[in-house]
Short mmCIF file of C-alpha atoms in Angstrom, two decimals:
data_model
loop_
_atom_site.label_atom_id
_atom_site.label_comp_id
_atom_site.label_asym_id
_atom_site.label_seq_id
_atom_site.Cartn_x
_atom_site.Cartn_y
_atom_site.Cartn_z
CA MET A 1 -50.50 -24.25 -127.09
CA GLY A 2 -51.31 -23.26 -123.21
CA LEU A 3 -53.23 -24.81 -120.46
CA PRO A 4 -56.64 -23.61 -119.64
CA THR A 5 -56.20 -21.53 -117.06
CA PRO A 6 -58.31 -22.19 -113.59
CA SER A 7 -60.37 -20.02 -112.12
CA SER A 8 -59.69 -17.66 -109.65
CA SER A 9 -61.76 -19.88 -107.12
CA GLY A 10 -60.50 -23.13 -108.43
CA ALA A 11 -63.53 -24.88 -109.63
CA PRO A 12 -64.23 -26.09 -112.95
CA PRO A 13 -66.14 -23.56 -115.05
CA ALA A 14 -69.10 -24.36 -115.43
CA PRO A 15 -70.75 -25.57 -117.99
CA ARG A 16 -72.21 -23.58 -121.09
CA SER A 17 -76.20 -25.29 -121.33
CA LEU A 18 -75.91 -24.93 -117.57
CA ALA A 19 -74.76 -21.95 -117.82
CA ARG A 20 -77.81 -20.98 -120.53
CA PHE A 21 -80.32 -22.92 -118.33
CA ALA A 22 -79.88 -20.28 -115.58
CA ALA A 23 -79.63 -17.29 -117.35
CA ARG A 24 -83.26 -18.35 -118.95
CA LEU A 25 -84.33 -18.61 -115.13
CA ALA A 26 -83.39 -15.27 -114.22
CA VAL A 27 -85.66 -14.23 -117.21
CA LEU A 28 -88.11 -15.80 -116.54
CA LEU A 29 -88.84 -16.44 -112.22
CA PRO A 30 -89.60 -12.27 -112.06
CA SER A 31 -91.90 -12.93 -115.12
CA LEU A 32 -93.50 -16.19 -114.03
CA VAL A 33 -93.53 -14.09 -110.05
CA ARG A 34 -95.81 -10.70 -111.79
CA SER A 35 -98.10 -12.87 -114.00
CA ILE A 36 -99.23 -14.30 -110.38
CA ALA A 37 -99.05 -11.13 -109.08
CA ARG A 38 -101.11 -10.28 -111.78
CA HIS A 39 -103.36 -13.11 -111.67
CA TRP A 40 -103.40 -14.20 -108.62
CA LEU A 41 -107.64 -13.30 -107.45
CA ALA A 42 -108.02 -15.70 -110.06
CA LEU A 43 -106.02 -18.87 -108.69
CA ALA A 44 -107.70 -18.35 -105.41
CA ASN A 45 -110.94 -18.59 -106.66
CA LEU A 46 -110.33 -21.47 -108.18
CA LEU A 47 -109.06 -22.71 -104.83
CA LEU A 48 -112.16 -21.25 -103.15
CA GLY A 49 -114.38 -22.85 -105.73
CA LEU A 50 -113.20 -26.23 -105.56
CA GLN A 51 -112.94 -25.82 -101.82
CA ALA A 52 -116.35 -25.02 -101.24
CA THR A 53 -117.81 -27.05 -104.24
CA LEU A 54 -116.17 -30.20 -103.60
CA PRO A 55 -118.04 -30.94 -100.46
CA PHE A 56 -121.73 -31.35 -102.60
CA LEU A 57 -120.11 -33.31 -105.46
CA ALA A 58 -119.69 -36.57 -102.76
CA PRO A 59 -123.23 -37.03 -102.14
CA TYR A 60 -124.17 -36.98 -106.19
CA LEU A 61 -121.56 -38.94 -106.34
CA MET A 62 -122.84 -41.72 -104.19
CA HIS A 63 -126.11 -41.16 -105.20
CA THR A 64 -125.23 -41.60 -108.99
CA GLY A 65 -123.52 -44.88 -108.54
CA HIS A 66 -119.42 -43.47 -108.09
CA THR A 67 -119.05 -44.36 -104.69
CA ARG A 68 -115.34 -44.94 -104.98
CA SER A 69 -114.74 -41.36 -105.88
CA ALA A 70 -117.11 -40.11 -102.94
CA THR A 71 -114.78 -42.06 -100.61
CA TRP A 72 -111.75 -40.78 -101.87
CA LEU A 73 -113.46 -36.78 -101.57
CA TYR A 74 -115.02 -38.03 -98.21
CA LYS A 75 -111.45 -38.86 -97.19
CA ILE A 76 -109.54 -36.09 -98.66
CA TYR A 77 -112.05 -33.83 -95.88
CA ALA A 78 -111.67 -36.04 -93.02
CA PRO A 79 -108.32 -34.13 -91.74
CA LEU A 80 -110.41 -30.88 -92.21
CA CYS A 81 -113.62 -31.94 -90.45
CA HIS A 82 -115.09 -33.64 -87.68
CA GLN A 83 -118.47 -34.59 -90.58
CA LEU A 84 -120.19 -36.38 -87.75
CA PRO A 85 -123.50 -36.33 -89.59
CA GLU A 86 -125.63 -34.86 -87.11
CA ARG A 87 -124.39 -31.55 -87.91
CA SER A 88 -124.13 -32.73 -91.55
CA PHE A 89 -126.05 -31.76 -94.83
CA PHE A 90 -127.89 -34.35 -96.05
CA LEU A 91 -128.40 -34.12 -100.23
CA PHE A 92 -131.21 -36.33 -102.54
CA GLY A 93 -133.06 -37.39 -99.20
CA PRO A 94 -135.90 -36.51 -97.86
CA GLN A 95 -134.15 -33.75 -95.45
CA TRP A 96 -131.38 -31.12 -95.48
CA THR A 97 -130.77 -32.19 -91.67
CA TYR A 98 -131.05 -34.73 -88.61
CA THR A 99 -130.53 -34.37 -85.50
CA LEU A 100 -128.31 -37.11 -83.70
CA PRO A 101 -131.96 -39.28 -82.17
CA GLU A 102 -133.74 -38.89 -85.45
CA LEU A 103 -130.55 -41.08 -87.55
CA MET A 104 -130.53 -43.34 -84.46
CA GLN A 105 -134.40 -44.18 -84.62
CA LEU A 106 -134.06 -44.00 -88.83
CA THR A 107 -131.38 -46.28 -88.55
CA GLY A 108 -132.87 -48.45 -85.70
CA GLY A 109 -129.60 -48.42 -83.80
CA ASP A 110 -126.53 -46.51 -83.32
CA VAL A 111 -125.01 -43.96 -85.93
CA PRO A 112 -121.32 -44.24 -87.03
CA LEU A 113 -119.79 -41.13 -85.81
CA ARG A 114 -118.80 -40.76 -89.77
CA TYR A 115 -121.86 -41.61 -91.26
CA ILE A 116 -122.34 -40.96 -94.96
CA GLY A 117 -126.08 -42.08 -95.29
CA ASP A 118 -127.63 -43.95 -97.79
CA ALA A 119 -130.36 -44.00 -100.70
CA ALA A 120 -133.04 -43.41 -97.92
CA LEU A 121 -131.95 -40.83 -95.79
CA GLY A 122 -129.56 -39.82 -99.09
CA PHE A 123 -126.18 -38.43 -98.91
CA LYS A 124 -124.04 -35.96 -96.30
CA THR A 125 -122.02 -33.34 -97.42
CA THR A 126 -118.20 -34.52 -97.30
CA VAL A 127 -118.28 -31.39 -94.06
CA CYS A 128 -120.67 -30.10 -92.02
CA GLN A 129 -122.57 -27.50 -91.60
CA ARG A 130 -120.22 -24.51 -90.20
CA ASP A 131 -117.75 -25.62 -92.80
CA SER A 132 -119.65 -25.62 -95.47
CA ALA A 133 -121.11 -22.25 -94.66
CA THR A 134 -117.41 -20.38 -94.55
CA TYR A 135 -115.89 -22.32 -97.34
CA LEU A 136 -119.36 -20.87 -99.35
CA ALA A 137 -118.49 -17.70 -97.83
CA MET A 138 -115.40 -16.95 -98.97
CA TRP A 139 -115.94 -18.42 -102.20
CA LEU A 140 -118.59 -15.76 -102.70
CA ALA A 141 -116.56 -13.29 -100.52
CA GLY A 142 -113.79 -14.17 -104.01
CA LEU A 143 -116.17 -13.66 -106.19
CA VAL A 144 -117.77 -10.22 -105.06
CA PHE A 145 -113.97 -8.88 -104.49
CA ILE A 146 -113.00 -8.61 -108.04
CA PHE A 147 -115.67 -5.77 -108.97
CA LEU A 148 -114.38 -3.90 -105.15
CA ARG A 149 -110.56 -5.00 -105.17
CA ARG A 150 -109.21 -1.20 -106.08
CA ARG A 151 -111.42 0.18 -103.89
CA LEU A 152 -111.81 -2.01 -100.26
CA ARG A 153 -109.28 -1.51 -97.21
CA PRO A 154 -108.47 -4.46 -94.85
CA LEU A 155 -111.08 -5.46 -92.08
CA PRO A 156 -109.84 -3.59 -88.87
CA LEU A 157 -108.82 -6.17 -86.39
CA LYS A 158 -110.91 -5.27 -83.46
CA VAL A 159 -114.29 -5.55 -86.75
CA PHE A 160 -112.62 -9.27 -87.87
CA ALA A 161 -112.01 -10.25 -83.85
CA LEU A 162 -116.18 -8.91 -83.82
CA LEU A 163 -117.04 -11.32 -86.51
CA CYS A 164 -115.21 -14.43 -85.48
CA LEU A 165 -117.02 -14.26 -82.39
CA PRO A 166 -119.71 -15.66 -82.75
CA ILE A 167 -117.99 -19.21 -84.10
CA ALA A 168 -116.16 -18.95 -81.26
CA VAL A 169 -118.56 -18.59 -78.63
CA ASP A 170 -121.39 -21.20 -81.04
CA GLY A 171 -118.53 -23.93 -80.89
CA PHE A 172 -117.42 -24.04 -77.83
CA GLY A 173 -120.00 -23.95 -76.17
CA GLN A 174 -120.67 -26.65 -78.01
CA LEU A 175 -117.58 -28.25 -77.18
CA LEU A 176 -117.65 -28.13 -73.15
CA ALA A 177 -121.90 -28.97 -73.98
CA LEU A 178 -123.10 -26.12 -72.42
CA TRP A 179 -125.81 -26.50 -75.43
CA ASP A 180 -126.35 -28.15 -78.36
CA SER A 181 -125.79 -25.53 -81.67
CA SER A 182 -128.47 -25.29 -84.17
CA PRO A 183 -128.10 -25.47 -87.78
CA PHE A 184 -129.13 -21.88 -88.11
CA THR A 185 -126.31 -21.02 -85.40
CA ARG A 186 -123.25 -22.93 -87.51
CA ILE A 187 -124.51 -21.34 -90.66
CA THR A 188 -125.04 -17.89 -89.88
CA SER A 189 -121.44 -18.31 -87.49
CA GLY A 190 -119.63 -20.32 -89.72
CA ALA A 191 -120.39 -17.61 -92.91
CA LEU A 192 -119.43 -14.68 -90.68
CA PHE A 193 -115.53 -15.43 -90.09
CA GLY A 194 -115.20 -17.01 -93.73
CA LEU A 195 -116.92 -13.09 -95.20
CA ALA A 196 -114.30 -11.81 -92.03
CA CYS A 197 -111.19 -14.09 -92.79
CA VAL A 198 -111.53 -12.66 -96.87
CA TRP A 199 -111.96 -9.29 -96.06
CA LEU A 200 -109.00 -8.93 -93.83
CA ALA A 201 -106.64 -10.72 -96.11
CA PHE A 202 -107.67 -10.24 -99.91
CA PRO A 203 -107.20 -6.43 -99.61
CA ALA A 204 -103.68 -6.55 -97.80
CA ILE A 205 -102.64 -9.38 -100.20
CA GLU A 206 -104.24 -7.18 -103.22
CA SER A 207 -102.34 -3.73 -102.09
CA GLY A 208 -99.03 -5.77 -102.74
CA MET A 209 -99.24 -8.18 -105.29
CA ARG A 210 -100.20 -4.91 -107.20
CA ASP A 211 -96.52 -2.80 -105.98
CA LEU A 212 -95.18 -5.96 -106.91
CA HIS A 213 -96.94 -6.39 -110.39
CA GLU A 214 -96.52 -2.33 -111.55
CA SER A 215 -92.71 -2.25 -110.25
CA PRO A 216 -89.88 -1.80 -112.84
CA GLN A 217 -88.63 -4.84 -114.36
CA PRO A 218 -84.96 -5.55 -113.52
CA ASP A 219 -82.81 -5.58 -116.98
CA PRO A 220 -81.51 -9.05 -117.27
CA THR A 221 -78.87 -7.88 -119.17
CA PRO A 222 -75.64 -7.44 -116.86
#
């Protein structure tokens, strides 16, 4: 009885179970990629919808007494936004927005940078008005894109820059203390920026994903 012949590379042959796993992976990965290419817009709109609506869930949770869950949402969004109360929406209170002097007068003192609110004033969203408008505009634009996905072309870069100009001017002017932005300018500039981002990116992604989905699937057999 002869000895087993080693492979030409000197390495022992791979176990059959590992070989079968590699073969299955080679078949499943292209199918997974093609499935993502086919349903990418639904996945993107799902993520955009969560990003846009969760900031409004936090004040509802605070209002209904679920403070621990709401606190986690505020912490999750903290790295994404300054969360200043005078630039955020308030829900379940007498006003949608407050200026800093109004908050100082109503609270009777200094207002913490990330003041959440209370039962009398309402509870703020987890992101500012500009970010709220940006996220909502991106989500709505993504939903509208469902009906335009085969006709809409990517936004020209010059138009993209033009639509981004209001958020740059309003944001830097406020940062440099040249003026104090208003809820209207924050909402308008944020919404234009969100629309511009989706209009620029989604048609290009759709074109690439369509080519990937419609490309011939490789034969897994040698």
